C-alpha atoms as a PDB file:
ATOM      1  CA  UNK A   1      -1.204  46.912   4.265  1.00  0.00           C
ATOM      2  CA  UNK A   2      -2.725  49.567   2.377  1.00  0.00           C
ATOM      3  CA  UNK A   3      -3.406  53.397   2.544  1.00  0.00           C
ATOM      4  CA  UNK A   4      -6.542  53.436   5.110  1.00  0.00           C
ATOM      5  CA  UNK A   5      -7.007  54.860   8.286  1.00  0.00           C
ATOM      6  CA  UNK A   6      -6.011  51.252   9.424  1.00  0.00           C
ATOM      7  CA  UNK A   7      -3.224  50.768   7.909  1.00  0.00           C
ATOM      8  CA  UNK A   8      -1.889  54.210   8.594  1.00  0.00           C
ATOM      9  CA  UNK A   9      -2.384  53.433  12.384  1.00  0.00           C
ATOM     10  CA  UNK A  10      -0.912  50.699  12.092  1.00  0.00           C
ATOM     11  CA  UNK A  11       1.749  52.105  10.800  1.00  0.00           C
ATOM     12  CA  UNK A  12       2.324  54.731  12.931  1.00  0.00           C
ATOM     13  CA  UNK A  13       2.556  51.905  16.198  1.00  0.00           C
ATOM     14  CA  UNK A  14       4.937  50.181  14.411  1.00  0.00           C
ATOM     15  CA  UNK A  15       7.371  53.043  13.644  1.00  0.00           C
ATOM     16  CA  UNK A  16       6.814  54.295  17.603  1.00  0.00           C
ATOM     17  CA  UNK A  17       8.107  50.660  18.364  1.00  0.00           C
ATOM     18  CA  UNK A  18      11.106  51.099  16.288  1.00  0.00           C
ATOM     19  CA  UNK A  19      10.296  48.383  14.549  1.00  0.00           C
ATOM     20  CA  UNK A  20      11.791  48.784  10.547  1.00  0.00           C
ATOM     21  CA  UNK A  21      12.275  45.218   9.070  1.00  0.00           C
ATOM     22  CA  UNK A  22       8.359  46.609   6.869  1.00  0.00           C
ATOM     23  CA  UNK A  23       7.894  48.033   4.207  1.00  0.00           C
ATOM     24  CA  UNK A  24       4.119  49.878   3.741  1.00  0.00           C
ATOM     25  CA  UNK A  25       2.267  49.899   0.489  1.00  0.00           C
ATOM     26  CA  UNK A  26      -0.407  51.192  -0.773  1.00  0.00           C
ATOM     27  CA  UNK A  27      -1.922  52.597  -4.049  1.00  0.00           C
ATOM     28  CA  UNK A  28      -2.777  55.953  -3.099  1.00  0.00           C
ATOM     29  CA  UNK A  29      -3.050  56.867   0.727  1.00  0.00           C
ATOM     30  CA  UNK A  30      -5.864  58.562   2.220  1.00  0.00           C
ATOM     31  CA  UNK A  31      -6.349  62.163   2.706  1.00  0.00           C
ATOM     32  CA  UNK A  32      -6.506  62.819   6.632  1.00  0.00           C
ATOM     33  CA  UNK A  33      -7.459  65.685   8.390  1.00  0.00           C
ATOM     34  CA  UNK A  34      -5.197  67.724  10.787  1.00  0.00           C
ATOM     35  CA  UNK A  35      -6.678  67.845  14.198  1.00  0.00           C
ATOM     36  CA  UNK A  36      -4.624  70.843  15.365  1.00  0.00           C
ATOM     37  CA  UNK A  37      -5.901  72.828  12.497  1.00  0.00           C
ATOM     38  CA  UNK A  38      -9.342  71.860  12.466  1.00  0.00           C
ATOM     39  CA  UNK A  39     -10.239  71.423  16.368  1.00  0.00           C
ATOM     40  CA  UNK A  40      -8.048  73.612  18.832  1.00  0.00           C
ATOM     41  CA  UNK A  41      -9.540  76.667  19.184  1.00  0.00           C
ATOM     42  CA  UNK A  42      -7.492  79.184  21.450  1.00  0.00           C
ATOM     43  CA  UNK A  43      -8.333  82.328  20.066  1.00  0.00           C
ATOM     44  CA  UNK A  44     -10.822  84.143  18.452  1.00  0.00           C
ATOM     45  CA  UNK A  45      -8.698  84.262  15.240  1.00  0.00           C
ATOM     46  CA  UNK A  46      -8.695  80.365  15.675  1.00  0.00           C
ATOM     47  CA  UNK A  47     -11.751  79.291  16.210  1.00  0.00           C
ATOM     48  CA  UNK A  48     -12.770  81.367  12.731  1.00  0.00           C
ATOM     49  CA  UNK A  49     -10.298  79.649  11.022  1.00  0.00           C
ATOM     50  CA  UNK A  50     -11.566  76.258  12.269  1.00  0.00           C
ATOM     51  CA  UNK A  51     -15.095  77.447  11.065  1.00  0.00           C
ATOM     52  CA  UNK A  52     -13.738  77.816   7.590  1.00  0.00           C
ATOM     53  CA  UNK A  53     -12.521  74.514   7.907  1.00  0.00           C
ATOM     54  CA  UNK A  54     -15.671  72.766   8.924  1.00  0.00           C
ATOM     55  CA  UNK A  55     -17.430  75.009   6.477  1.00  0.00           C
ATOM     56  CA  UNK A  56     -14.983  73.518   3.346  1.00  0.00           C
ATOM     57  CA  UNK A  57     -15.464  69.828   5.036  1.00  0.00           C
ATOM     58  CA  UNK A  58     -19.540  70.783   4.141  1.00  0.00           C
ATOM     59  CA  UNK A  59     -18.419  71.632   0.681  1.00  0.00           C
ATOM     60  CA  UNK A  60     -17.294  67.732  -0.375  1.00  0.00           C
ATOM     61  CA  UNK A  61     -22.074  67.297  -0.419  1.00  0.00           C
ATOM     62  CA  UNK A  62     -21.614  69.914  -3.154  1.00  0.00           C
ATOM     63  CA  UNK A  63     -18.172  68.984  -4.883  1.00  0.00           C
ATOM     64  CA  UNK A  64     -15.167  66.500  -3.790  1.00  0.00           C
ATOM     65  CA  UNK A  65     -12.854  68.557  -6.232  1.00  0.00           C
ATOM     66  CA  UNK A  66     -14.030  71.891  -4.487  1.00  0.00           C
ATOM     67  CA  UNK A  67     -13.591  70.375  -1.043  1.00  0.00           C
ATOM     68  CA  UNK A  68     -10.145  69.453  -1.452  1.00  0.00           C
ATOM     69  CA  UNK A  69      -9.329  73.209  -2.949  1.00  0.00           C
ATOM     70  CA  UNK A  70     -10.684  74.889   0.416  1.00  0.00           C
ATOM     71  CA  UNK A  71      -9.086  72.164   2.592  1.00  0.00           C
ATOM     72  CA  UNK A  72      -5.510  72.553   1.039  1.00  0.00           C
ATOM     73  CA  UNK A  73      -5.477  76.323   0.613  1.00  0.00           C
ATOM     74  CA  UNK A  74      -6.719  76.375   4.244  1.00  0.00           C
ATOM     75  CA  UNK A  75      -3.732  73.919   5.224  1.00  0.00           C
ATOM     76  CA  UNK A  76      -5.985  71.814   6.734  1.00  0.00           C
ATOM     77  CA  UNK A  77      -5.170  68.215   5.599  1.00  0.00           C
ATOM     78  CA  UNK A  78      -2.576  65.888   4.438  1.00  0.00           C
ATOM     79  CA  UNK A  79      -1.825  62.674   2.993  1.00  0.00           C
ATOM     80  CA  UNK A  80       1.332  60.729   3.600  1.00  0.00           C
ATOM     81  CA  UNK A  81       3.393  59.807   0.730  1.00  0.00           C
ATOM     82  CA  UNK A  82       3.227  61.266  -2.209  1.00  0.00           C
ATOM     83  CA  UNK A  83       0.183  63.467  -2.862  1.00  0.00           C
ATOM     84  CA  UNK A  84      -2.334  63.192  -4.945  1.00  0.00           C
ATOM     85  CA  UNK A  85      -5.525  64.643  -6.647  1.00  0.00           C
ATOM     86  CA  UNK A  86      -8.263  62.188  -5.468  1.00  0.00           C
ATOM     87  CA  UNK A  87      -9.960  63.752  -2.774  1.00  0.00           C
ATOM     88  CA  UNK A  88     -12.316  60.468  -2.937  1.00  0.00           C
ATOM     89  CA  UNK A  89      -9.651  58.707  -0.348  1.00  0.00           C
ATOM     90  CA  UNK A  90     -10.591  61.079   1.979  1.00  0.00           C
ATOM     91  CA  UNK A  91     -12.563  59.231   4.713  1.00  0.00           C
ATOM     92  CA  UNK A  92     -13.064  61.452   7.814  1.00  0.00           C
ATOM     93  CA  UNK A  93      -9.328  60.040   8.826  1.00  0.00           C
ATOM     94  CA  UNK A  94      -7.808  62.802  11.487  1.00  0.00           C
ATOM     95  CA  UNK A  95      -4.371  62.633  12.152  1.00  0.00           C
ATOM     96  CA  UNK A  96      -2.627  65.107  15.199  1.00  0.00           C
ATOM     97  CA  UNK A  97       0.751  66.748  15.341  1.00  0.00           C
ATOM     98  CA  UNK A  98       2.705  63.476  16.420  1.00  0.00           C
ATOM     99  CA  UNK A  99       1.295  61.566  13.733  1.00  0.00           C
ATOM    100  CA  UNK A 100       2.191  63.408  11.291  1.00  0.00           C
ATOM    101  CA  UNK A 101       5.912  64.199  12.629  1.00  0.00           C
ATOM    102  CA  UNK A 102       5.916  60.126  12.623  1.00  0.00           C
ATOM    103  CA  UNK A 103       5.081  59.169   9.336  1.00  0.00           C
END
């Protein structure tokens, strides 16, 4: 089905539904960002942090490559399956806590 925000929803419904008789392929699957780290801002601390992550999502209209080194030293995405170095599958694809515990 692919490595898309789609297919990764997709996915994610069909695991929920404890349904297993798939099996999910894809070249390279996309780069998503982590909700929790990027939009819930509690605390002061928090809402900083989520500054630095908007500020390294502004960095991808300078660099791709430099974008992906602030967003992964800040934590602040991830890509199911194996990772990789191609920031370029990174589509504005946000995943939350649950998602990610399900894939």
């Amino acid at each position: 089905v692919g490595g898309g925000k789609s297919s990764t929803d997709i996915v994610i419904s069909l695991v929920r539904a404890n349904y297993k008789n798939f099996v999910w392929t894809y070249r390279k699957a996309s780069w998503f960002l982590k909700y929790e780290q990027a939009f819930i801002r509690t605390s002061i601390l928090s809402r900083v942090y989520g500054f630095f992550v908007l500020l390294a999502l502004f960095t991808s209209l300078i660099s791709d490559n430099l974008c992906q080194i602030c967003m992964k030293l800040l934590n602040a995405i991830y890509s199911p399956g194996p990772e990789h170095r191609e920031f370029r599958y990174f589509h504005l694809g946000v995943l939350d806590g649950n998602d990610i515990a399900t894939l």
